[in-house]
PDB file of C-alpha atoms in Angstrom:
ATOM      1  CA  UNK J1470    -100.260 -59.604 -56.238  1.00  0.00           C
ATOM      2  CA  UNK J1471    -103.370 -60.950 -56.349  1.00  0.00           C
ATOM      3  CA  UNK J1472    -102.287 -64.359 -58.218  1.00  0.00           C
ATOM      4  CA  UNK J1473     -99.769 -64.812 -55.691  1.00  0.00           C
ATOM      5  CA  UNK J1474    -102.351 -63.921 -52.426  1.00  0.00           C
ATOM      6  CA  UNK J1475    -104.860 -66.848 -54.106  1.00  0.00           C
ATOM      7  CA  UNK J1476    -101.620 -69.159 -54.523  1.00  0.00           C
ATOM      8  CA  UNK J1477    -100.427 -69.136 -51.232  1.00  0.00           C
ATOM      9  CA  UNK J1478    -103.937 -69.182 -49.517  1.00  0.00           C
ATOM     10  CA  UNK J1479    -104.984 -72.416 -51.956  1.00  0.00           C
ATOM     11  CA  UNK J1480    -101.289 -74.120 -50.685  1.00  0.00           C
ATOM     12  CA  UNK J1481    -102.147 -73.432 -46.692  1.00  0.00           C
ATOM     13  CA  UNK J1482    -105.591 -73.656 -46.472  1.00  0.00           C
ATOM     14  CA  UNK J1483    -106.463 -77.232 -46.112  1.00  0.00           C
ATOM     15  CA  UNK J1484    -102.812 -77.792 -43.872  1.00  0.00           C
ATOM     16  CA  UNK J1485    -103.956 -74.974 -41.801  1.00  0.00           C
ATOM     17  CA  UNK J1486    -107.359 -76.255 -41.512  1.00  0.00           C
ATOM     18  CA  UNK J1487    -106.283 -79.714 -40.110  1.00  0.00           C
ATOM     19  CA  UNK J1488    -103.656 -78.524 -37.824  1.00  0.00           C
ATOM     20  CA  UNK J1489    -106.514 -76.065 -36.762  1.00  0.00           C
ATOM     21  CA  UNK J1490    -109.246 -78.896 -36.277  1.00  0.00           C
ATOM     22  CA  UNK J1491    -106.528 -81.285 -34.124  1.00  0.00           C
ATOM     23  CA  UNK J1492    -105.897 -78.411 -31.932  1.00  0.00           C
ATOM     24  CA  UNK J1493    -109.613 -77.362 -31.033  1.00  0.00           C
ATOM     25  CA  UNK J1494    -112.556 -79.139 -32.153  1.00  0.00           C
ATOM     26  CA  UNK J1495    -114.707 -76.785 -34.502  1.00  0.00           C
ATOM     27  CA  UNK J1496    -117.984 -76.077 -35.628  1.00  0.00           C
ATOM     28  CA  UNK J1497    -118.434 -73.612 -38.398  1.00  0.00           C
ATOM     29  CA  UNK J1498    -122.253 -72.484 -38.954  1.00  0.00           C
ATOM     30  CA  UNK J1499    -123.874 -70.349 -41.228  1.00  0.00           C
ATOM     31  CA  UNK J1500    -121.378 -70.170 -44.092  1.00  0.00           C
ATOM     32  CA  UNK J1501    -124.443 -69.960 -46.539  1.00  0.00           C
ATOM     33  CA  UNK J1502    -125.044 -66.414 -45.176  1.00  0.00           C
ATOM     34  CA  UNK J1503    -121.439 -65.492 -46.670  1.00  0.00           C
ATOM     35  CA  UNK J1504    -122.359 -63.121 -50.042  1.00  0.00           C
ATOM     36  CA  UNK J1505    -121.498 -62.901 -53.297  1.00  0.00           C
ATOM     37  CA  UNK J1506    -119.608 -60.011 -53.535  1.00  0.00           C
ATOM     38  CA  UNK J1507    -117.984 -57.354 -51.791  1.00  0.00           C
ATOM     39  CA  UNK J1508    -118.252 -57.049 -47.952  1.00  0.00           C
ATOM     40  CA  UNK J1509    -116.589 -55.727 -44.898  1.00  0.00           C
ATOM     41  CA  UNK J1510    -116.765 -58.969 -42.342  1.00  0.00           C
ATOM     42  CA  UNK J1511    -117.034 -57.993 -39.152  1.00  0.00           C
ATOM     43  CA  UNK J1512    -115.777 -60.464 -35.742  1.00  0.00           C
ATOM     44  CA  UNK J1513    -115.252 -60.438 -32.287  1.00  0.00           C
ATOM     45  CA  UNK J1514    -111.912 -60.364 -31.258  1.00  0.00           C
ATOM     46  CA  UNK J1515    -110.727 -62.593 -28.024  1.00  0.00           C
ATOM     47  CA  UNK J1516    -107.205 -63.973 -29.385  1.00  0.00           C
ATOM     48  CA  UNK J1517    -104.528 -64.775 -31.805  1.00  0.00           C
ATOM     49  CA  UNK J1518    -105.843 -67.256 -34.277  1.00  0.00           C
ATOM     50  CA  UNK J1519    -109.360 -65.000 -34.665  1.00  0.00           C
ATOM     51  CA  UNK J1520    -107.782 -63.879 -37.847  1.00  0.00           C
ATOM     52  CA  UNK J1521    -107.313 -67.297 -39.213  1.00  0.00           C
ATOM     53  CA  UNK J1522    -110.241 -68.998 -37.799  1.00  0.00           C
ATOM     54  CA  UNK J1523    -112.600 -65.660 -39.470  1.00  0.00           C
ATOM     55  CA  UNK J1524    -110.638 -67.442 -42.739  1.00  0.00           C
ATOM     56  CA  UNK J1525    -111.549 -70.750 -42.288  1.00  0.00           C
ATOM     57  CA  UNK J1526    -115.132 -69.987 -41.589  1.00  0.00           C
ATOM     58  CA  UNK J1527    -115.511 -67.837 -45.027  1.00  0.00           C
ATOM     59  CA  UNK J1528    -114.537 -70.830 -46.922  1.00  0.00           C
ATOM     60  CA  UNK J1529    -112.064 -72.348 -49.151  1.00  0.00           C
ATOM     61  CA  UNK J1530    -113.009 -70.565 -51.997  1.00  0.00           C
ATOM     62  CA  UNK J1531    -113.214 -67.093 -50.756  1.00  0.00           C
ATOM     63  CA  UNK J1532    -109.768 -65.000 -49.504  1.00  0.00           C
ATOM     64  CA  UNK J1533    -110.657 -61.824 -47.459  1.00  0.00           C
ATOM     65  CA  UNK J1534    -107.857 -59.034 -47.351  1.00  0.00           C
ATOM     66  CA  UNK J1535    -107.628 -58.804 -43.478  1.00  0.00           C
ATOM     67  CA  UNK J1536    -106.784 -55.240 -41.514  1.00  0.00           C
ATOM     68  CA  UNK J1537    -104.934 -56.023 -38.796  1.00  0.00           C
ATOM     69  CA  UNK J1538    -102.949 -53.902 -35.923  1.00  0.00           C
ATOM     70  CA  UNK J1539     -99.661 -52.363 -37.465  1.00  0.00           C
ATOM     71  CA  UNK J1540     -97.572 -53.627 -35.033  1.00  0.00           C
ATOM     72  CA  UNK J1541     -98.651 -57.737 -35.715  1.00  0.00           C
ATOM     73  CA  UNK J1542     -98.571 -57.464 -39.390  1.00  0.00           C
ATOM     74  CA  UNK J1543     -94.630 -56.077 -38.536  1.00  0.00           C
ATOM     75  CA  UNK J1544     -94.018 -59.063 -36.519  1.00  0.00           C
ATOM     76  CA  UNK J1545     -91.683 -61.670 -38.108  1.00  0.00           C
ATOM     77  CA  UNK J1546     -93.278 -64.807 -38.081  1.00  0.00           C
ATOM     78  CA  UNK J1547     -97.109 -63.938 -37.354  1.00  0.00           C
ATOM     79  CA  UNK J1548     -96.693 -60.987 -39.263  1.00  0.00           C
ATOM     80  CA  UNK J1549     -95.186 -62.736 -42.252  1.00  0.00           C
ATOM     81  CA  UNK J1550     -97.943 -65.251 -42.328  1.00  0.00           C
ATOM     82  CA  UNK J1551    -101.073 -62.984 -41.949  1.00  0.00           C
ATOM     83  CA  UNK J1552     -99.303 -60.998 -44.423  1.00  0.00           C
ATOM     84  CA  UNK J1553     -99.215 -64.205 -47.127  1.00  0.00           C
ATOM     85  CA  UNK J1554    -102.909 -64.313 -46.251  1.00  0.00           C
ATOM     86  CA  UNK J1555    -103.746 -60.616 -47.119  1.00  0.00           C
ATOM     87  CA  UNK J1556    -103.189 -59.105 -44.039  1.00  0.00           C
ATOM     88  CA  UNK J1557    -102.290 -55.094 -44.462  1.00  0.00           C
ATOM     89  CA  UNK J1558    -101.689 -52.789 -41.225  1.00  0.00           C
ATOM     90  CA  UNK J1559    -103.595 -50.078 -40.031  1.00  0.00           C
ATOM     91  CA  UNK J1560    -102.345 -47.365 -37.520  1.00  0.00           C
ATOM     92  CA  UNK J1561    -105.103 -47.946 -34.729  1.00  0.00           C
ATOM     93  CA  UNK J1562    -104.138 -44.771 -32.317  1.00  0.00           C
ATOM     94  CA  UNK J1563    -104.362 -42.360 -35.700  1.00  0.00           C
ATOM     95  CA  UNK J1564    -106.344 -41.760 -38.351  1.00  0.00           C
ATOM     96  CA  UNK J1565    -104.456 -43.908 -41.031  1.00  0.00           C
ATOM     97  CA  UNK J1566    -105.619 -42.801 -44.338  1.00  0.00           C
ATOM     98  CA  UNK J1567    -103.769 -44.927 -46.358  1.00  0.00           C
ATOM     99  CA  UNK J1568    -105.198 -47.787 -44.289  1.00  0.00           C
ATOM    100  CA  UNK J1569    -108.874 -46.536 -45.415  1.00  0.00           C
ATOM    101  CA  UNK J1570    -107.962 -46.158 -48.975  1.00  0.00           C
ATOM    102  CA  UNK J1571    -106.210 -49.347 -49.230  1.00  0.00           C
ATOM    103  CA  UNK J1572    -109.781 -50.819 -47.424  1.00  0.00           C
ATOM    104  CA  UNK J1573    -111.752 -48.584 -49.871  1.00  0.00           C
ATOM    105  CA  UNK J1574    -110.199 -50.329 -52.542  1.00  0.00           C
ATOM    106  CA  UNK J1575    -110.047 -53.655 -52.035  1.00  0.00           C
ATOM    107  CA  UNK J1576    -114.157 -53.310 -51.706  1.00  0.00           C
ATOM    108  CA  UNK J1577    -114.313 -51.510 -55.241  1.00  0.00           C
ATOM    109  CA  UNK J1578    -112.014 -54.757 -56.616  1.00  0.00           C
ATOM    110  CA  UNK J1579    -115.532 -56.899 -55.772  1.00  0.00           C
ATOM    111  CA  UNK J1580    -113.375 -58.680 -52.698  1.00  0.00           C
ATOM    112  CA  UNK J1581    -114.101 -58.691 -49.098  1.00  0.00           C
ATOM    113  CA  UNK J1582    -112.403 -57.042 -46.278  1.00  0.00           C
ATOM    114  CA  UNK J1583    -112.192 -58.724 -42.635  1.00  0.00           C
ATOM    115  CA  UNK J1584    -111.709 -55.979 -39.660  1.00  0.00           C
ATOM    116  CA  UNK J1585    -112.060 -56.823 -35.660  1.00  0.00           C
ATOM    117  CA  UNK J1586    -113.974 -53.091 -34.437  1.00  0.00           C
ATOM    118  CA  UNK J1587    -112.835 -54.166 -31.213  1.00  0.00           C
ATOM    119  CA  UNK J1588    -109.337 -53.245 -32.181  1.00  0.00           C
ATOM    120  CA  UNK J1589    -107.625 -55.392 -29.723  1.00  0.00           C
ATOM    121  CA  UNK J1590    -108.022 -59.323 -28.084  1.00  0.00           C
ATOM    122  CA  UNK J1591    -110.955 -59.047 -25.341  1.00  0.00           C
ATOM    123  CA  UNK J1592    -110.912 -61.843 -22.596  1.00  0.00           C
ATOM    124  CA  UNK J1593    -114.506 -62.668 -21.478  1.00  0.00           C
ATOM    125  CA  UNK J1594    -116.112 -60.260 -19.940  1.00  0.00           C
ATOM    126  CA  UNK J1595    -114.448 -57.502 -20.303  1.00  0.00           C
ATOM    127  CA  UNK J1596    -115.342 -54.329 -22.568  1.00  0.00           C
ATOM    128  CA  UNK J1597    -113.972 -51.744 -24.799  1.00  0.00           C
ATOM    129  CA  UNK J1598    -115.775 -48.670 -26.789  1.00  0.00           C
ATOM    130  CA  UNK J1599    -115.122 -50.180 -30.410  1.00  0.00           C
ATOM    131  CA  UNK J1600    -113.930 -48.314 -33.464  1.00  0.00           C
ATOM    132  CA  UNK J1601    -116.299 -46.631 -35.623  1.00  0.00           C
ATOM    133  CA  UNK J1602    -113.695 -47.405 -38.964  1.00  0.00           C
ATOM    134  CA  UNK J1603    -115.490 -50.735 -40.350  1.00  0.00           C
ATOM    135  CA  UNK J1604    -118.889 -49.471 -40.524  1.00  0.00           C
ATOM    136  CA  UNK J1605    -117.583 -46.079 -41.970  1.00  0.00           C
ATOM    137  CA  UNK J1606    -115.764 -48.255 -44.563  1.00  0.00           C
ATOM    138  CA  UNK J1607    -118.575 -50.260 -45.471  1.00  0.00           C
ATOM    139  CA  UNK J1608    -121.115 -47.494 -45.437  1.00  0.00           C
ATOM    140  CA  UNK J1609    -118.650 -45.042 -48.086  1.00  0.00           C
ATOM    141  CA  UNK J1610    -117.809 -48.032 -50.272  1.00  0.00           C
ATOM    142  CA  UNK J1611    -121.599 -48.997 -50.209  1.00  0.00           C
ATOM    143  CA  UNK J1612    -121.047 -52.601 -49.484  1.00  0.00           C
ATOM    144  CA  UNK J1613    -122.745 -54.558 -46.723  1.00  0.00           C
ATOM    145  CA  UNK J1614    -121.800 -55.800 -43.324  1.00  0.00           C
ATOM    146  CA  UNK J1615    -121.104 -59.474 -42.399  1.00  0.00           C
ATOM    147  CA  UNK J1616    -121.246 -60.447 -38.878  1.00  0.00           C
ATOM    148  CA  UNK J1617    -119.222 -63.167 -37.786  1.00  0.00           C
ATOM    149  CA  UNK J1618    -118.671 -64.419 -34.058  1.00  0.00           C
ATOM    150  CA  UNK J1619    -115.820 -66.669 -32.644  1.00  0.00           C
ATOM    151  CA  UNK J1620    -116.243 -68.061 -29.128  1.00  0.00           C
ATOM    152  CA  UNK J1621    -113.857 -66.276 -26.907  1.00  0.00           C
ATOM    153  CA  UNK J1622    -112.855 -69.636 -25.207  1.00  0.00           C
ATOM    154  CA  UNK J1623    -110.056 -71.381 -27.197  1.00  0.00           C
ATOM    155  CA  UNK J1624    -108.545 -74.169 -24.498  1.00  0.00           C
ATOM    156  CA  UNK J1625    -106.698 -77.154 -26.428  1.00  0.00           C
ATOM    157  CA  UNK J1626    -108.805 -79.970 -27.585  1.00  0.00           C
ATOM    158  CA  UNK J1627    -112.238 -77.905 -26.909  1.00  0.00           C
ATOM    159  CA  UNK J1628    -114.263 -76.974 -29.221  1.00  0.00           C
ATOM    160  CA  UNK J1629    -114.278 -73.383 -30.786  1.00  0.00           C
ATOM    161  CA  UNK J1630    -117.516 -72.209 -32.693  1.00  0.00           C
ATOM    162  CA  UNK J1631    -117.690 -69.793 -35.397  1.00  0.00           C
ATOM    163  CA  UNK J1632    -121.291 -68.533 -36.188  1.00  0.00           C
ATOM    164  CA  UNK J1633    -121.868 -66.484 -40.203  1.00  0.00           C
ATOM    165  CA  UNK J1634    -124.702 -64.407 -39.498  1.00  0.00           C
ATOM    166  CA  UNK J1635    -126.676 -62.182 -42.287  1.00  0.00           C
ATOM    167  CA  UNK J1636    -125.270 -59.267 -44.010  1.00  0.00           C
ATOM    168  CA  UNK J1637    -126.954 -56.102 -43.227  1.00  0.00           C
ATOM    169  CA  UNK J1638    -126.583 -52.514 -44.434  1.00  0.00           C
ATOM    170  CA  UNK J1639    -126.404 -50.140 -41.460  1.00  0.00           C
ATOM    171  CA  UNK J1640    -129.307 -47.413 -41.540  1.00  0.00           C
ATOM    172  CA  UNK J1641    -127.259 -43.933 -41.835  1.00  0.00           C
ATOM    173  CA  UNK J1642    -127.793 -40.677 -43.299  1.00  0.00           C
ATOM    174  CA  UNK J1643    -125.783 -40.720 -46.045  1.00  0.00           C
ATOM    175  CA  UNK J1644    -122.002 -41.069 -47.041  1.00  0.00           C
ATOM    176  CA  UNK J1645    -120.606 -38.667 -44.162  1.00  0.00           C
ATOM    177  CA  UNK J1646    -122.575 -39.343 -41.100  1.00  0.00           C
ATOM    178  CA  UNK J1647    -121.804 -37.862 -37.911  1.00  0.00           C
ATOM    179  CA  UNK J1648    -119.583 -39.302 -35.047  1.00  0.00           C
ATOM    180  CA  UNK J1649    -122.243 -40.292 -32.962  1.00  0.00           C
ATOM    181  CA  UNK J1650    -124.205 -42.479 -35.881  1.00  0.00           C
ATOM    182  CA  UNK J1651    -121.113 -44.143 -36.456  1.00  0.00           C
ATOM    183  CA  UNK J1652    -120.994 -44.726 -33.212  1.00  0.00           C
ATOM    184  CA  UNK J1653    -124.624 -45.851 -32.309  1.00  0.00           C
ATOM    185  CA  UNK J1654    -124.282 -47.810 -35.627  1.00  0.00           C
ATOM    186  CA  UNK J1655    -120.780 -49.685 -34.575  1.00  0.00           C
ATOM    187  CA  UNK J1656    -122.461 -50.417 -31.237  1.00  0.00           C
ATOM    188  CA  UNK J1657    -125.399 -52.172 -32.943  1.00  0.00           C
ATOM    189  CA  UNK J1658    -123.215 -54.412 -35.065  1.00  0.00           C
ATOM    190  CA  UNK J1659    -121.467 -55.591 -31.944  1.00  0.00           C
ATOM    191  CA  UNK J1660    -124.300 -56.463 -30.381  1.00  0.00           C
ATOM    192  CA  UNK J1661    -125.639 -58.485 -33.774  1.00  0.00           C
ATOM    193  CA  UNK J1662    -121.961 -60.257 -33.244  1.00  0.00           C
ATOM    194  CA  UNK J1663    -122.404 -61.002 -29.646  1.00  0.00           C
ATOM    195  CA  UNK J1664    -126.571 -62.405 -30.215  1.00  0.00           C
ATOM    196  CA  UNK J1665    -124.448 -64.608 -32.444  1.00  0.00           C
ATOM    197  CA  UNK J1666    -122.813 -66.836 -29.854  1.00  0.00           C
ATOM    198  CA  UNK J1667    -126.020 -66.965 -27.479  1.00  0.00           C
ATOM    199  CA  UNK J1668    -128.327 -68.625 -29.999  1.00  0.00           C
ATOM    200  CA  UNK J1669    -126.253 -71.039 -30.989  1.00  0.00           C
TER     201      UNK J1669
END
């Protein structure tokens, strides 16, 4: 599975890329701050192509496994392409265990995992409370956190910036915090992705 993820990302990458870069001019910043290593990369989430533009920005050499909403990795087209990309679904409105152990894993093979704690597209402005699952996944696996913002405007021909801020390891009180740490901790990594876009 894994030859075959790393086969098809190496054949779509660069196509994707250019088709990408004709449709919205892009600037990609702070790809140094990408680690070695395992990671759960963290983005805003404001449309469609945040999943593939997240990809771009990591680099050609590096292929996150990406947790996406159950109901777009099921889609036929979209579905089938995330899916050739390393996209797996996750059961948002439950607790989806398999989801967490399939995360879990993929962190314990040494790759990186790509989840939008927003849990759904945001248009400008608005707000949602965001899910508590990526920091909860990073902090059991012991692996850090990689912020990553994606402007939330996306009009044809404009430019679309992705900013790669620095991992961080969320201060919590040990493998099984409470609710509300996970809570006070997702709502501080939101805000790291958000300070992202305003000092660029």
């Amino acid at each position: 599975m894994k030859f075959w993820r790393y086969y098809i990302y190496n054949i779509v990458y660069w196509p994707v890329r250019v088709i990408m870069g004709i449709w919205h001019f892009h600037r990609f910043s702070g790809r140094e701050n990408v680690p070695e290593g395992p990671a759960v990369v963290c983005c805003n989430h404001s449309g469609l192509a945040d999943p593939v533009w997240a990809v771009l920005v990591m680099h050609d050499r590096i292929v996150p496994w990406i947790m996406a909403k159950k109901s777009v990795v099921e889609t036929p087209v979209l579905g089938a392409f995330l899916r050739g990309w390393g996209a797996f679904g996750v059961d948002r409105d439950h607790a989806d265990l398999e989801a967490v152990k399939k995360s879990l894993r993929v962190l314990r093979d040494g790759e990186k995992l790509l989840i939008f704690p927003e849990g759904t597209r945001m248009r400008e402005g608005k707000q949602v409370a965001p899910k508590s699952g990526a920091v909860m996944i990073a902090n059991r696996a012991g692996v850090p956190i990689l912020p990553v913002y994606i402007s939330p405007r996306k009009y044809p021909f404009q430019k679309v910036r992705c900013v790669v801020g620095q991992p961080y390891t969320p201060q919590l009180s040990g493998k099984r915090p409470s609710p509300e740490e996970l809570n006070r901790a997702t709502e501080e990594l939101m805000q790291k992705i958000y300070r992202l876009g305003e000092e660029q």
